[in-house]
CSV table of C-alpha atoms in Angstrom, one decimal:
chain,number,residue,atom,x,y,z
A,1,UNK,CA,-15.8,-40.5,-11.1
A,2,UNK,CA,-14.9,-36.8,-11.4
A,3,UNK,CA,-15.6,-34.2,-8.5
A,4,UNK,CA,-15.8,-30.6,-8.6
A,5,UNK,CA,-14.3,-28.9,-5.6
A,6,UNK,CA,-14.9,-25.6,-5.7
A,7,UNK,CA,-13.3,-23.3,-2.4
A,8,UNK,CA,-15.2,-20.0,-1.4
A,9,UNK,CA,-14.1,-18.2,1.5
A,10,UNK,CA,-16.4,-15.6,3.4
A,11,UNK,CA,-13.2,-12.9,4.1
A,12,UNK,CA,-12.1,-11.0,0.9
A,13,UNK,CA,-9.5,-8.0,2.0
A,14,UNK,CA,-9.8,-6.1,-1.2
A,15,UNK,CA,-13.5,-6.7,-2.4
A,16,UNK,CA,-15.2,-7.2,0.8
A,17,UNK,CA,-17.6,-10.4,1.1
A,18,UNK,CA,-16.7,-10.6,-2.8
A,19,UNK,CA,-18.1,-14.6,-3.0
A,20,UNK,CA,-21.5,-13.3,-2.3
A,21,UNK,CA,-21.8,-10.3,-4.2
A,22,UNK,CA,-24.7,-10.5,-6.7
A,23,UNK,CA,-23.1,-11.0,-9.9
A,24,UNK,CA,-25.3,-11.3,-13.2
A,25,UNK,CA,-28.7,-12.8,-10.6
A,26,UNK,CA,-27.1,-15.1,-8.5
A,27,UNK,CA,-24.2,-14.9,-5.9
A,28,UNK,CA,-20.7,-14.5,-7.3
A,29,UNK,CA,-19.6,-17.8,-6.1
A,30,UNK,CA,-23.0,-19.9,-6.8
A,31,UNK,CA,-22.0,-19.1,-11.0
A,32,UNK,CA,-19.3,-21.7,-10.3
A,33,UNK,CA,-22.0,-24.2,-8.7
A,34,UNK,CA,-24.5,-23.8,-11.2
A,35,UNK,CA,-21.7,-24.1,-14.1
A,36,UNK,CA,-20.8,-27.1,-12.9
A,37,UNK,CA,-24.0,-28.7,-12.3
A,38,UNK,CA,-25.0,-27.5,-15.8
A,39,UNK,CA,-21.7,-30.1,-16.6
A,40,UNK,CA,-22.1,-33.7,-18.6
A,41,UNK,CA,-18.8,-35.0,-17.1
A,42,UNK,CA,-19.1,-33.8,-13.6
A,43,UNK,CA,-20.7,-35.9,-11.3
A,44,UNK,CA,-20.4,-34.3,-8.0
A,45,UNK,CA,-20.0,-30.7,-6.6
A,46,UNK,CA,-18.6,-29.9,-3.3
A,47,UNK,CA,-17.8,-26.2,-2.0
A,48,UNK,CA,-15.0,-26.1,0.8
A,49,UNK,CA,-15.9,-22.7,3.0
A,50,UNK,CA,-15.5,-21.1,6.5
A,51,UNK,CA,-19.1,-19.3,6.2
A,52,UNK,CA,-22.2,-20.0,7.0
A,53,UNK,CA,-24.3,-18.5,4.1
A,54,UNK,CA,-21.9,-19.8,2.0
A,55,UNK,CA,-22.7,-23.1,2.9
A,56,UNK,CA,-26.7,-22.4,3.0
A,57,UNK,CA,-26.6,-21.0,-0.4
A,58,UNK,CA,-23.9,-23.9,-2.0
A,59,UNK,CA,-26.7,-26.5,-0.3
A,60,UNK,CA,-29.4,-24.4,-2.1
A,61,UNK,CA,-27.7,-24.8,-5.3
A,62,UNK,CA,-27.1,-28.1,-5.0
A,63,UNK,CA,-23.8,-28.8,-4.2
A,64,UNK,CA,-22.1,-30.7,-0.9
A,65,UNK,CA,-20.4,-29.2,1.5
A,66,UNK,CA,-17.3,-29.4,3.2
A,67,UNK,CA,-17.1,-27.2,6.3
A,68,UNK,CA,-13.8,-26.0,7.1
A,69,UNK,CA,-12.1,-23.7,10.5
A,70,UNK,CA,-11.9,-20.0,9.9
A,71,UNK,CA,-7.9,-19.6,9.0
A,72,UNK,CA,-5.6,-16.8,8.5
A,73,UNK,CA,-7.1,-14.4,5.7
A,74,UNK,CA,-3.3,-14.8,4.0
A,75,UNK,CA,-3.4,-18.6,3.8
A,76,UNK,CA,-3.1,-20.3,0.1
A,77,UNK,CA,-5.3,-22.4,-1.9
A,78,UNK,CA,-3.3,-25.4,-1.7
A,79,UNK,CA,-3.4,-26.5,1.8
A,80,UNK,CA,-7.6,-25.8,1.4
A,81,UNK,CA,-7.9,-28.3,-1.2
A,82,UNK,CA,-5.5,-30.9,0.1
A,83,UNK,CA,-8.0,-30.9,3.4
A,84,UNK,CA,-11.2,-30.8,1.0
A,85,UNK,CA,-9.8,-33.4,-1.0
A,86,UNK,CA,-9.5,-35.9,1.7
A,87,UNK,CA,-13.0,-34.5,3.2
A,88,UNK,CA,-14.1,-35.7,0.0
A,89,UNK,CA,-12.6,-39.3,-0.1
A,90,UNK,CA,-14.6,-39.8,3.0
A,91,UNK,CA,-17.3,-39.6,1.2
A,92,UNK,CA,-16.9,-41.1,-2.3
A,93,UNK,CA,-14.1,-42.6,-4.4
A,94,UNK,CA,-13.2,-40.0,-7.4
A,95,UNK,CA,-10.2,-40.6,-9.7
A,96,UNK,CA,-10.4,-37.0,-11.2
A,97,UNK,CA,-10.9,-33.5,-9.8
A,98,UNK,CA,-11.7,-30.1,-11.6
A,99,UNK,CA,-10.5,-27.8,-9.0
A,100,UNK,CA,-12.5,-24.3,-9.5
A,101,UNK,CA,-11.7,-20.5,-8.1
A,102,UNK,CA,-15.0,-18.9,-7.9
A,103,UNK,CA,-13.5,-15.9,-8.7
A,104,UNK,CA,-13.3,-16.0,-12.5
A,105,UNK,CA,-16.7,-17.1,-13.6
A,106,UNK,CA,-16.5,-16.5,-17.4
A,107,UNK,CA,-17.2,-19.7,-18.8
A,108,UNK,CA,-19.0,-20.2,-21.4
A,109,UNK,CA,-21.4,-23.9,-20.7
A,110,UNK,CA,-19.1,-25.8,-22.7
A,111,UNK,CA,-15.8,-24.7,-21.0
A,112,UNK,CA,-15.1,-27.7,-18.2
A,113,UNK,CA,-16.6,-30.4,-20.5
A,114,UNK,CA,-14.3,-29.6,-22.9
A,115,UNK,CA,-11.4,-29.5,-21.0
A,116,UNK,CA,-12.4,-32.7,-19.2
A,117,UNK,CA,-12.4,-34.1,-23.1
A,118,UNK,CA,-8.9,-32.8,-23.5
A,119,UNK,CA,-7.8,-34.4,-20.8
A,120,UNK,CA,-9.4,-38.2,-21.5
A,121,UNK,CA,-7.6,-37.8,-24.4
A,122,UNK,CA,-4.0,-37.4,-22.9
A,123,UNK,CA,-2.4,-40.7,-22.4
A,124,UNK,CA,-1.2,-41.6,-19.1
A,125,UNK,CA,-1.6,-41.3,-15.3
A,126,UNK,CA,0.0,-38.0,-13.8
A,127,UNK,CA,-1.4,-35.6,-16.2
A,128,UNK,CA,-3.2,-32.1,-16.1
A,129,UNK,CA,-5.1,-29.6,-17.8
A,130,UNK,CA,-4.8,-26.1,-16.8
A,131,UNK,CA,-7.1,-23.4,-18.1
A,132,UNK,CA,-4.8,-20.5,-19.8
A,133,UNK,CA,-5.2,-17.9,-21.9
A,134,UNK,CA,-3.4,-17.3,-25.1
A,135,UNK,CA,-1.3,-14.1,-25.9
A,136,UNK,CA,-1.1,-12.5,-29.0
A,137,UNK,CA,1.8,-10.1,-27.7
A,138,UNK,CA,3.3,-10.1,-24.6
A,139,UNK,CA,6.0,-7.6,-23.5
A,140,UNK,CA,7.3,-8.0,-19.3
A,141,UNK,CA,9.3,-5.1,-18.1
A,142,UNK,CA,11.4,-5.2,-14.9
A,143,UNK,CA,10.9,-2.5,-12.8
A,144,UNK,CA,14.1,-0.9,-11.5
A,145,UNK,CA,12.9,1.7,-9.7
A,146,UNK,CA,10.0,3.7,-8.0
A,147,UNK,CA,9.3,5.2,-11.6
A,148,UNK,CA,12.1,3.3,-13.6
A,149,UNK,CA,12.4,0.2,-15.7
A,150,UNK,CA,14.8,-2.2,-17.6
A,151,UNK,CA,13.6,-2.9,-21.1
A,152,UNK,CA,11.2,-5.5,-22.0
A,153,UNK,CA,12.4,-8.8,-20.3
A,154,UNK,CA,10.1,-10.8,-22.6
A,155,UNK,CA,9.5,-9.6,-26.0
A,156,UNK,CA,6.6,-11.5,-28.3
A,157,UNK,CA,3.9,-11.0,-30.9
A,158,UNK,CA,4.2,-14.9,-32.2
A,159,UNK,CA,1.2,-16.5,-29.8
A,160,UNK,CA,3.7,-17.9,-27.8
A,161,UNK,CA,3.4,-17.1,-24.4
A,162,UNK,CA,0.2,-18.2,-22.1
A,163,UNK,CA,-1.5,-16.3,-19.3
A,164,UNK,CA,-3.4,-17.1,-16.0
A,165,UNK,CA,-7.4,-17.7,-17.0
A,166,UNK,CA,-10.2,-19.2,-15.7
A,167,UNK,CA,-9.1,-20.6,-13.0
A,168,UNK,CA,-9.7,-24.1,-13.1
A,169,UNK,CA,-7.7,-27.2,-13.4
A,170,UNK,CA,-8.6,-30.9,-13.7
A,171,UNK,CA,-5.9,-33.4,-12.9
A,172,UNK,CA,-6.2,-36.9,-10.7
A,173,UNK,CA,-6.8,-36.0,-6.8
A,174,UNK,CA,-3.5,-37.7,-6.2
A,175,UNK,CA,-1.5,-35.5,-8.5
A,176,UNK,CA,-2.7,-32.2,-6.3
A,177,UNK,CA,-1.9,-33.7,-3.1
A,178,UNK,CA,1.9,-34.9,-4.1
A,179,UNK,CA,2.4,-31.2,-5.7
A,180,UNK,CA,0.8,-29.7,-2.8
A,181,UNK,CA,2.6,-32.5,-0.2
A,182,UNK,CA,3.7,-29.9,2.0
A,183,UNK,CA,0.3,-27.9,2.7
A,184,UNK,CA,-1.8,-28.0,5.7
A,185,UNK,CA,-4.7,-26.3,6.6
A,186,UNK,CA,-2.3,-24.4,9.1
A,187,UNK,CA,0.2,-23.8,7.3
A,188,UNK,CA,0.9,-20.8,4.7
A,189,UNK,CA,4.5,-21.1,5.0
A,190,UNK,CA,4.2,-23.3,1.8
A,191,UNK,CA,6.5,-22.5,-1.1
A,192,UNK,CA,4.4,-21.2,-3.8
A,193,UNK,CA,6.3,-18.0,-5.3
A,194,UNK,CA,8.4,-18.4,-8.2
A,195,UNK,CA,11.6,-20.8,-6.2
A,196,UNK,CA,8.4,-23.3,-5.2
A,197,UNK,CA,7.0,-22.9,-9.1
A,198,UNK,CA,10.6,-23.8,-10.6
A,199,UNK,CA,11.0,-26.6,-7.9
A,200,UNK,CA,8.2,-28.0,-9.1
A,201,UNK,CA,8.7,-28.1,-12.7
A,202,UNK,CA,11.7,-29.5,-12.5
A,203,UNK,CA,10.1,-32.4,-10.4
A,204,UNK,CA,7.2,-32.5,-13.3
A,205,UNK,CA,9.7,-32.1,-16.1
A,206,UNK,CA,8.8,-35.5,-17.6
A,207,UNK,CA,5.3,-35.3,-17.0
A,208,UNK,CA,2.6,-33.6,-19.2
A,209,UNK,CA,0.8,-30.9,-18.5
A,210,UNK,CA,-1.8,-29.7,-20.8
A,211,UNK,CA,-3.3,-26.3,-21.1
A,212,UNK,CA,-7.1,-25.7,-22.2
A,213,UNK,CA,-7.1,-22.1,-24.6
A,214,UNK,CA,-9.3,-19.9,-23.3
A,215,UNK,CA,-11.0,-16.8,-24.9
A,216,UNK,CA,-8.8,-13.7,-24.2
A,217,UNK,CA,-12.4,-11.8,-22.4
A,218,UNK,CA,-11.8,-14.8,-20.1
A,219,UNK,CA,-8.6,-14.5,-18.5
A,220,UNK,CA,-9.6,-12.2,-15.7
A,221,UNK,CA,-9.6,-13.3,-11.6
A,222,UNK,CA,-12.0,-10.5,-9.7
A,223,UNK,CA,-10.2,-9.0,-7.3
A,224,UNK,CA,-11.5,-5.0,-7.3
A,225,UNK,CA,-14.8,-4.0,-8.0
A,226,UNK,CA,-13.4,-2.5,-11.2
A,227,UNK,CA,-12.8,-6.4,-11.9
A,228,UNK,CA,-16.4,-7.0,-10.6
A,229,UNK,CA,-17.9,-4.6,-12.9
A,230,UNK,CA,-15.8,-5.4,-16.3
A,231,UNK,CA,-16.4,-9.3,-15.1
A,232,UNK,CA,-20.1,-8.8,-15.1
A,233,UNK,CA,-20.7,-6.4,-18.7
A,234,UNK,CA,-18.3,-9.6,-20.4
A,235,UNK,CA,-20.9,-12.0,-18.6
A,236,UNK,CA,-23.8,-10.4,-19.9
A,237,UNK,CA,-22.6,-9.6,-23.0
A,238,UNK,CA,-20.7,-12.7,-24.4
A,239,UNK,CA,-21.3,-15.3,-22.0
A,240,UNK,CA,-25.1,-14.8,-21.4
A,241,UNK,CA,-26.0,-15.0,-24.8
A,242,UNK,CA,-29.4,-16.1,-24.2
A,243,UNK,CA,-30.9,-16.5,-20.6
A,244,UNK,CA,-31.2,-20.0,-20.7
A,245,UNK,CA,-28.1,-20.8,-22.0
A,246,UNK,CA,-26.8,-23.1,-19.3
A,247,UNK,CA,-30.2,-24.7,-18.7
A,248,UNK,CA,-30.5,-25.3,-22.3
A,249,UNK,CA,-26.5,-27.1,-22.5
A,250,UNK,CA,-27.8,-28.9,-19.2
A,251,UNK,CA,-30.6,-30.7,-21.4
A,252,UNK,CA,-28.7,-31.4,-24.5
A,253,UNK,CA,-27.4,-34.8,-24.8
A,254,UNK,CA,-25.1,-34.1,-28.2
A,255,UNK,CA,-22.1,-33.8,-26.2
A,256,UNK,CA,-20.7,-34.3,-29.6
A,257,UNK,CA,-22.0,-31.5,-31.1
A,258,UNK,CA,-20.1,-28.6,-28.3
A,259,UNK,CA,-17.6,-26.9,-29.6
A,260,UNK,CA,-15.4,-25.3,-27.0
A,261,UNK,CA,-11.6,-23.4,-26.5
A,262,UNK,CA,-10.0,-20.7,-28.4
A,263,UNK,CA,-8.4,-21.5,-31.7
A,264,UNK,CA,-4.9,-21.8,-30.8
């Protein structure tokens, strides 16, 4: 069985109350509800938050809850879906999460199918799919200084660097939880920068981790309203391409027939 756990938290610093902004006719957060309910491969949805409305309007969209305490504004996402993946074991046996940020809701009806496809298809047990973006050219420079810099620490224009987009991932609940063994809902001590990341890898070295290619209009987490409003014009304008075009994936039974990810 494959669960959805989406986590959308009432407190947003920079974007205030940014889950519940109308985005495109529904909530911002409820996009990530209704895309996954529009899913062939998904068979339940659950929304970990600290708010009431939130919770009424997940309900109203058809997904379970899981009700969690109010918590530091500065806490990471890790420790929330280690306690909303147990929640969820209470409740049903699942061998295979899609973990989903609310916050980047550009995907197209086909996206999480597809990358659920992608991962069926990867032998073994320990294994993930991660939702990245390719990049035709990237170029990192170090700053030095308040207006200074090194030169380019990475230099490419060969497609071979990846960048943060989408924000989903579907792995095996049990493959969070041991890469997230630290976390606790009271805890945002957890490693996560760049030490935790390389400490990590090196613990996943022989395992495989998959990424699912995303269009480059789809890399972007909202964060600012400038986000909000660039989010929302790529929505209607490449995503949106008809207004029934989730209802209409939803009733299609070709599963076959999607065709989904970026060429690589």
């Amino acid at each position: 069985m494959t669960a959805a756990i989406i986590i959308a938290k009432g407190h947003s610093s920079r974007l205030p109350k940014k889950n519940l902004l109308p985005f495109c006719g529904k909530p911002l957060f409820v996009w990530s509800v209704f895309q996954a309910k529009c899913s062939h491969l998904i068979d339940e949805v659950y929304v970990s938050t600290d708010h009431d409305e939130i919770e009424r309007l997940a309900k109203k969209a058809g997904a379970h809850v899981i009700r969690r305490p109010t918590l530091h504004h500065d806490i990471t996402a890790g420790p929330i879906y280690c306690h909303a993946i147990h929640e969820v074991r209470k409740q049903i046996e699942f061998d295979r999460m899609v973990a989903i940020l609310p916050t980047s809701p550009l995907k197209h009806p086909y996206d999480l199918d597809e990358s659920i496809r992608l991962y069926e298809r990867i032998p073994g047990e320990w294994k993930r799919v991660v939702s990245l973006t390719p990049v035709a050219e990237t170029f990192v420079y170090k700053k030095t200084g308040p207006r200074t810099f090194e030169p380019s620490v990475i230099g490419d224009k060969g497609w071979e660097y990846l960048t943060q987009g989408g924000a989903w991932n579907v792995m095996p609940p049990e493959v969070y939880l041991r890469v997230s063994s630290r976390a606790t809902l009271y805890d945002s001590e957890v490693d996560y920068g760049a030490e935790g990341a390389a400490k990590r890898a090196k613990q996943d070295a022989n395992e495989p981790v998959y990424y699912y290619a995303l269009q480059e209009y789809q890399q972007f987490d909202i964060d600012s309203w400038n986000d909000f409003q660039i989010c929302e014009a790529i929505m209607e304008r490449l995503i949106l391409t008809s207004p029934d075009v989730y209802e209409r994936y939803a009733e299609d039974n070709l599963l076959d027939n999607c065709l989904g990810g970026a060429e690589e």
